[in-house]
């Protein structure tokens, strides 16, 4: 019955190593009708990030740094219990883990180059500002009586 939909790609040619994934199944919490409280549909997926060789070293270092708050002894855990079927929860958990690792291993963004505002634009802004102030100053009711 193990018909998982292929390897879950993290990025490029790197995908989640099926052999290094640890699955745990338990009963989902929350309300339910017949059968729902007796089936182990909640899925917990654990991946040893610190001990894996499936990721390039640079990616691994980046992920360990970025996911530090979520790691327990170098292991990352993803839970899924929104679906009623265990199989769909397994899919969701694997996709979530792949997305998390993809985000954590992404290269840092390029630094922003500050751009200068052209002088003409700044002058026009100041000119319009002055004009607006004139208009408003003309509204004071001194000589209106």
PDB file of C-alpha atoms in Angstrom:
ATOM      1  CA  UNK A   1       0.000   0.000   0.000  1.00  0.00           C
ATOM      2  CA  UNK A   2       3.032   2.254   0.281  1.00  0.00           C
ATOM      3  CA  UNK A   3       2.327   4.288  -2.861  1.00  0.00           C
ATOM      4  CA  UNK A   4       3.864   7.600  -1.848  1.00  0.00           C
ATOM      5  CA  UNK A   5       3.928   9.986  -4.777  1.00  0.00           C
ATOM      6  CA  UNK A   6       7.595   9.809  -5.653  1.00  0.00           C
ATOM      7  CA  UNK A   7      10.533  11.509  -3.988  1.00  0.00           C
ATOM      8  CA  UNK A   8       9.802  14.896  -2.465  1.00  0.00           C
ATOM      9  CA  UNK A   9      12.217  17.298  -4.108  1.00  0.00           C
ATOM     10  CA  UNK A  10      13.790  19.973  -1.942  1.00  0.00           C
ATOM     11  CA  UNK A  11      15.507  21.903  -4.722  1.00  0.00           C
ATOM     12  CA  UNK A  12      17.236  20.937  -7.957  1.00  0.00           C
ATOM     13  CA  UNK A  13      18.346  17.306  -7.866  1.00  0.00           C
ATOM     14  CA  UNK A  14      18.248  17.046  -4.066  1.00  0.00           C
ATOM     15  CA  UNK A  15      15.225  15.284  -2.564  1.00  0.00           C
ATOM     16  CA  UNK A  16      14.183  13.918   0.828  1.00  0.00           C
ATOM     17  CA  UNK A  17      15.965  10.595   1.475  1.00  0.00           C
ATOM     18  CA  UNK A  18      13.126   8.112   2.174  1.00  0.00           C
ATOM     19  CA  UNK A  19      15.464   5.909   4.245  1.00  0.00           C
ATOM     20  CA  UNK A  20      16.254   8.728   6.696  1.00  0.00           C
ATOM     21  CA  UNK A  21      12.636   9.686   7.406  1.00  0.00           C
ATOM     22  CA  UNK A  22      11.159   8.411  10.660  1.00  0.00           C
ATOM     23  CA  UNK A  23       7.369   8.155  10.768  1.00  0.00           C
ATOM     24  CA  UNK A  24       5.198   7.989  13.867  1.00  0.00           C
ATOM     25  CA  UNK A  25       1.452   7.602  13.856  1.00  0.00           C
ATOM     26  CA  UNK A  26      -0.973   8.486  16.621  1.00  0.00           C
ATOM     27  CA  UNK A  27      -4.601   9.326  17.089  1.00  0.00           C
ATOM     28  CA  UNK A  28      -5.605  12.810  16.030  1.00  0.00           C
ATOM     29  CA  UNK A  29      -7.075  15.028  18.711  1.00  0.00           C
ATOM     30  CA  UNK A  30     -10.349  16.859  18.406  1.00  0.00           C
ATOM     31  CA  UNK A  31     -13.959  15.808  17.861  1.00  0.00           C
ATOM     32  CA  UNK A  32     -14.933  12.871  15.720  1.00  0.00           C
ATOM     33  CA  UNK A  33     -17.637  10.415  14.888  1.00  0.00           C
ATOM     34  CA  UNK A  34     -17.541   6.685  14.481  1.00  0.00           C
ATOM     35  CA  UNK A  35     -14.120   5.195  13.820  1.00  0.00           C
ATOM     36  CA  UNK A  36     -12.283   8.503  13.894  1.00  0.00           C
ATOM     37  CA  UNK A  37     -10.881   8.146  17.411  1.00  0.00           C
ATOM     38  CA  UNK A  38      -9.683   4.618  16.840  1.00  0.00           C
ATOM     39  CA  UNK A  39      -7.552   5.184  13.741  1.00  0.00           C
ATOM     40  CA  UNK A  40      -4.008   6.468  13.933  1.00  0.00           C
ATOM     41  CA  UNK A  41      -4.336   9.237  11.381  1.00  0.00           C
ATOM     42  CA  UNK A  42      -2.042  11.886  12.898  1.00  0.00           C
ATOM     43  CA  UNK A  43       1.419  11.710  11.379  1.00  0.00           C
ATOM     44  CA  UNK A  44       4.696  12.840  12.902  1.00  0.00           C
ATOM     45  CA  UNK A  45       7.650  12.956  10.539  1.00  0.00           C
ATOM     46  CA  UNK A  46      11.173  13.232  11.962  1.00  0.00           C
ATOM     47  CA  UNK A  47      14.312  13.987   9.958  1.00  0.00           C
ATOM     48  CA  UNK A  48      17.817  14.000  11.420  1.00  0.00           C
ATOM     49  CA  UNK A  49      19.147  17.199   9.905  1.00  0.00           C
ATOM     50  CA  UNK A  50      22.435  17.135  11.797  1.00  0.00           C
ATOM     51  CA  UNK A  51      23.250  13.543  10.849  1.00  0.00           C
ATOM     52  CA  UNK A  52      22.158  13.437   7.211  1.00  0.00           C
ATOM     53  CA  UNK A  53      24.466  13.128   4.209  1.00  0.00           C
ATOM     54  CA  UNK A  54      21.685  13.774   1.700  1.00  0.00           C
ATOM     55  CA  UNK A  55      22.170  17.544   1.752  1.00  0.00           C
ATOM     56  CA  UNK A  56      25.258  19.399   0.488  1.00  0.00           C
ATOM     57  CA  UNK A  57      27.385  20.654   3.413  1.00  0.00           C
ATOM     58  CA  UNK A  58      26.661  24.339   2.674  1.00  0.00           C
ATOM     59  CA  UNK A  59      22.910  23.715   2.665  1.00  0.00           C
ATOM     60  CA  UNK A  60      23.141  21.667   5.840  1.00  0.00           C
ATOM     61  CA  UNK A  61      25.016  24.409   7.705  1.00  0.00           C
ATOM     62  CA  UNK A  62      22.509  27.005   6.481  1.00  0.00           C
ATOM     63  CA  UNK A  63      19.512  24.882   7.498  1.00  0.00           C
ATOM     64  CA  UNK A  64      20.951  24.068  10.943  1.00  0.00           C
ATOM     65  CA  UNK A  65      21.456  27.774  11.566  1.00  0.00           C
ATOM     66  CA  UNK A  66      18.051  28.913  10.304  1.00  0.00           C
ATOM     67  CA  UNK A  67      15.999  26.129  11.882  1.00  0.00           C
ATOM     68  CA  UNK A  68      17.914  26.154  15.187  1.00  0.00           C
ATOM     69  CA  UNK A  69      14.803  27.105  17.181  1.00  0.00           C
ATOM     70  CA  UNK A  70      12.824  24.157  15.757  1.00  0.00           C
ATOM     71  CA  UNK A  71      15.477  21.485  16.167  1.00  0.00           C
ATOM     72  CA  UNK A  72      15.695  19.025  19.045  1.00  0.00           C
ATOM     73  CA  UNK A  73      19.161  17.395  19.093  1.00  0.00           C
ATOM     74  CA  UNK A  74      19.562  18.162  15.380  1.00  0.00           C
ATOM     75  CA  UNK A  75      16.246  16.500  14.486  1.00  0.00           C
ATOM     76  CA  UNK A  76      13.389  18.404  12.872  1.00  0.00           C
ATOM     77  CA  UNK A  77       9.803  17.257  13.431  1.00  0.00           C
ATOM     78  CA  UNK A  78       6.753  17.995  11.272  1.00  0.00           C
ATOM     79  CA  UNK A  79       3.213  17.041  12.308  1.00  0.00           C
ATOM     80  CA  UNK A  80       0.119  16.697  10.199  1.00  0.00           C
ATOM     81  CA  UNK A  81      -3.379  15.820  11.322  1.00  0.00           C
ATOM     82  CA  UNK A  82      -5.750  17.868   9.175  1.00  0.00           C
ATOM     83  CA  UNK A  83      -6.834  15.014   6.918  1.00  0.00           C
ATOM     84  CA  UNK A  84      -8.856  12.012   7.999  1.00  0.00           C
ATOM     85  CA  UNK A  85      -6.705   9.548   6.111  1.00  0.00           C
ATOM     86  CA  UNK A  86      -3.240   8.671   7.336  1.00  0.00           C
ATOM     87  CA  UNK A  87      -1.943   8.483   3.785  1.00  0.00           C
ATOM     88  CA  UNK A  88      -2.941  12.072   2.999  1.00  0.00           C
ATOM     89  CA  UNK A  89      -1.429  13.243   6.277  1.00  0.00           C
ATOM     90  CA  UNK A  90       1.824  11.493   5.319  1.00  0.00           C
ATOM     91  CA  UNK A  91       1.788  13.332   1.997  1.00  0.00           C
ATOM     92  CA  UNK A  92       1.138  16.650   3.702  1.00  0.00           C
ATOM     93  CA  UNK A  93       3.896  16.110   6.270  1.00  0.00           C
ATOM     94  CA  UNK A  94       6.459  15.139   3.610  1.00  0.00           C
ATOM     95  CA  UNK A  95       5.557  18.120   1.413  1.00  0.00           C
ATOM     96  CA  UNK A  96       5.747  20.426   4.432  1.00  0.00           C
ATOM     97  CA  UNK A  97       9.176  19.101   5.418  1.00  0.00           C
ATOM     98  CA  UNK A  98      10.474  19.474   1.852  1.00  0.00           C
ATOM     99  CA  UNK A  99       9.181  23.070   1.708  1.00  0.00           C
ATOM    100  CA  UNK A 100      10.712  23.863   5.093  1.00  0.00           C
ATOM    101  CA  UNK A 101      14.097  22.522   4.024  1.00  0.00           C
ATOM    102  CA  UNK A 102      13.881  24.306   0.663  1.00  0.00           C
ATOM    103  CA  UNK A 103      13.298  27.601   2.450  1.00  0.00           C
ATOM    104  CA  UNK A 104      16.002  26.963   5.053  1.00  0.00           C
ATOM    105  CA  UNK A 105      18.654  25.988   2.493  1.00  0.00           C
ATOM    106  CA  UNK A 106      17.971  28.832   0.049  1.00  0.00           C
ATOM    107  CA  UNK A 107      20.933  31.119  -0.591  1.00  0.00           C
ATOM    108  CA  UNK A 108      20.802  34.445   1.243  1.00  0.00           C
ATOM    109  CA  UNK A 109      19.209  37.253  -0.771  1.00  0.00           C
ATOM    110  CA  UNK A 110      21.494  39.659  -2.630  1.00  0.00           C
ATOM    111  CA  UNK A 111      22.141  42.868  -0.704  1.00  0.00           C
ATOM    112  CA  UNK A 112      20.025  45.818  -1.808  1.00  0.00           C
ATOM    113  CA  UNK A 113      21.815  48.541  -3.712  1.00  0.00           C
ATOM    114  CA  UNK A 114      20.564  51.914  -2.556  1.00  0.00           C
ATOM    115  CA  UNK A 115      19.442  54.105  -5.444  1.00  0.00           C
ATOM    116  CA  UNK A 116      19.646  57.883  -5.511  1.00  0.00           C
ATOM    117  CA  UNK A 117      16.586  60.031  -6.015  1.00  0.00           C
ATOM    118  CA  UNK A 118      17.118  62.282  -9.057  1.00  0.00           C
ATOM    119  CA  UNK A 119      17.523  65.937  -8.111  1.00  0.00           C
ATOM    120  CA  UNK A 120      14.677  67.044 -10.408  1.00  0.00           C
ATOM    121  CA  UNK A 121      12.157  64.844  -8.606  1.00  0.00           C
ATOM    122  CA  UNK A 122      13.193  66.150  -5.210  1.00  0.00           C
ATOM    123  CA  UNK A 123      12.986  69.760  -6.416  1.00  0.00           C
ATOM    124  CA  UNK A 124       9.536  69.188  -7.873  1.00  0.00           C
ATOM    125  CA  UNK A 125       8.367  67.679  -4.569  1.00  0.00           C
ATOM    126  CA  UNK A 126       9.613  70.704  -2.630  1.00  0.00           C
ATOM    127  CA  UNK A 127       8.035  73.082  -5.137  1.00  0.00           C
ATOM    128  CA  UNK A 128       4.641  71.359  -4.840  1.00  0.00           C
ATOM    129  CA  UNK A 129       4.977  71.321  -1.068  1.00  0.00           C
ATOM    130  CA  UNK A 130       5.614  75.060  -1.001  1.00  0.00           C
ATOM    131  CA  UNK A 131       2.619  75.683  -3.252  1.00  0.00           C
ATOM    132  CA  UNK A 132       0.370  73.591  -1.022  1.00  0.00           C
ATOM    133  CA  UNK A 133       1.542  75.569   2.018  1.00  0.00           C
ATOM    134  CA  UNK A 134       0.710  78.826   0.154  1.00  0.00           C
ATOM    135  CA  UNK A 135      -2.798  77.543  -0.657  1.00  0.00           C
ATOM    136  CA  UNK A 136      -3.408  76.608   2.963  1.00  0.00           C
ATOM    137  CA  UNK A 137      -1.989  79.877   4.263  1.00  0.00           C
ATOM    138  CA  UNK A 138      -4.449  81.696   2.017  1.00  0.00           C
ATOM    139  CA  UNK A 139      -7.306  79.995   3.826  1.00  0.00           C
ATOM    140  CA  UNK A 140      -6.808  81.697   7.160  1.00  0.00           C
ATOM    141  CA  UNK A 141      -9.830  83.852   7.889  1.00  0.00           C
ATOM    142  CA  UNK A 142      -8.048  87.098   8.825  1.00  0.00           C
ATOM    143  CA  UNK A 143      -9.376  89.416   6.109  1.00  0.00           C
ATOM    144  CA  UNK A 144     -12.693  87.728   5.641  1.00  0.00           C
ATOM    145  CA  UNK A 145     -14.985  89.726   7.674  1.00  0.00           C
TER     146      UNK A 145
END
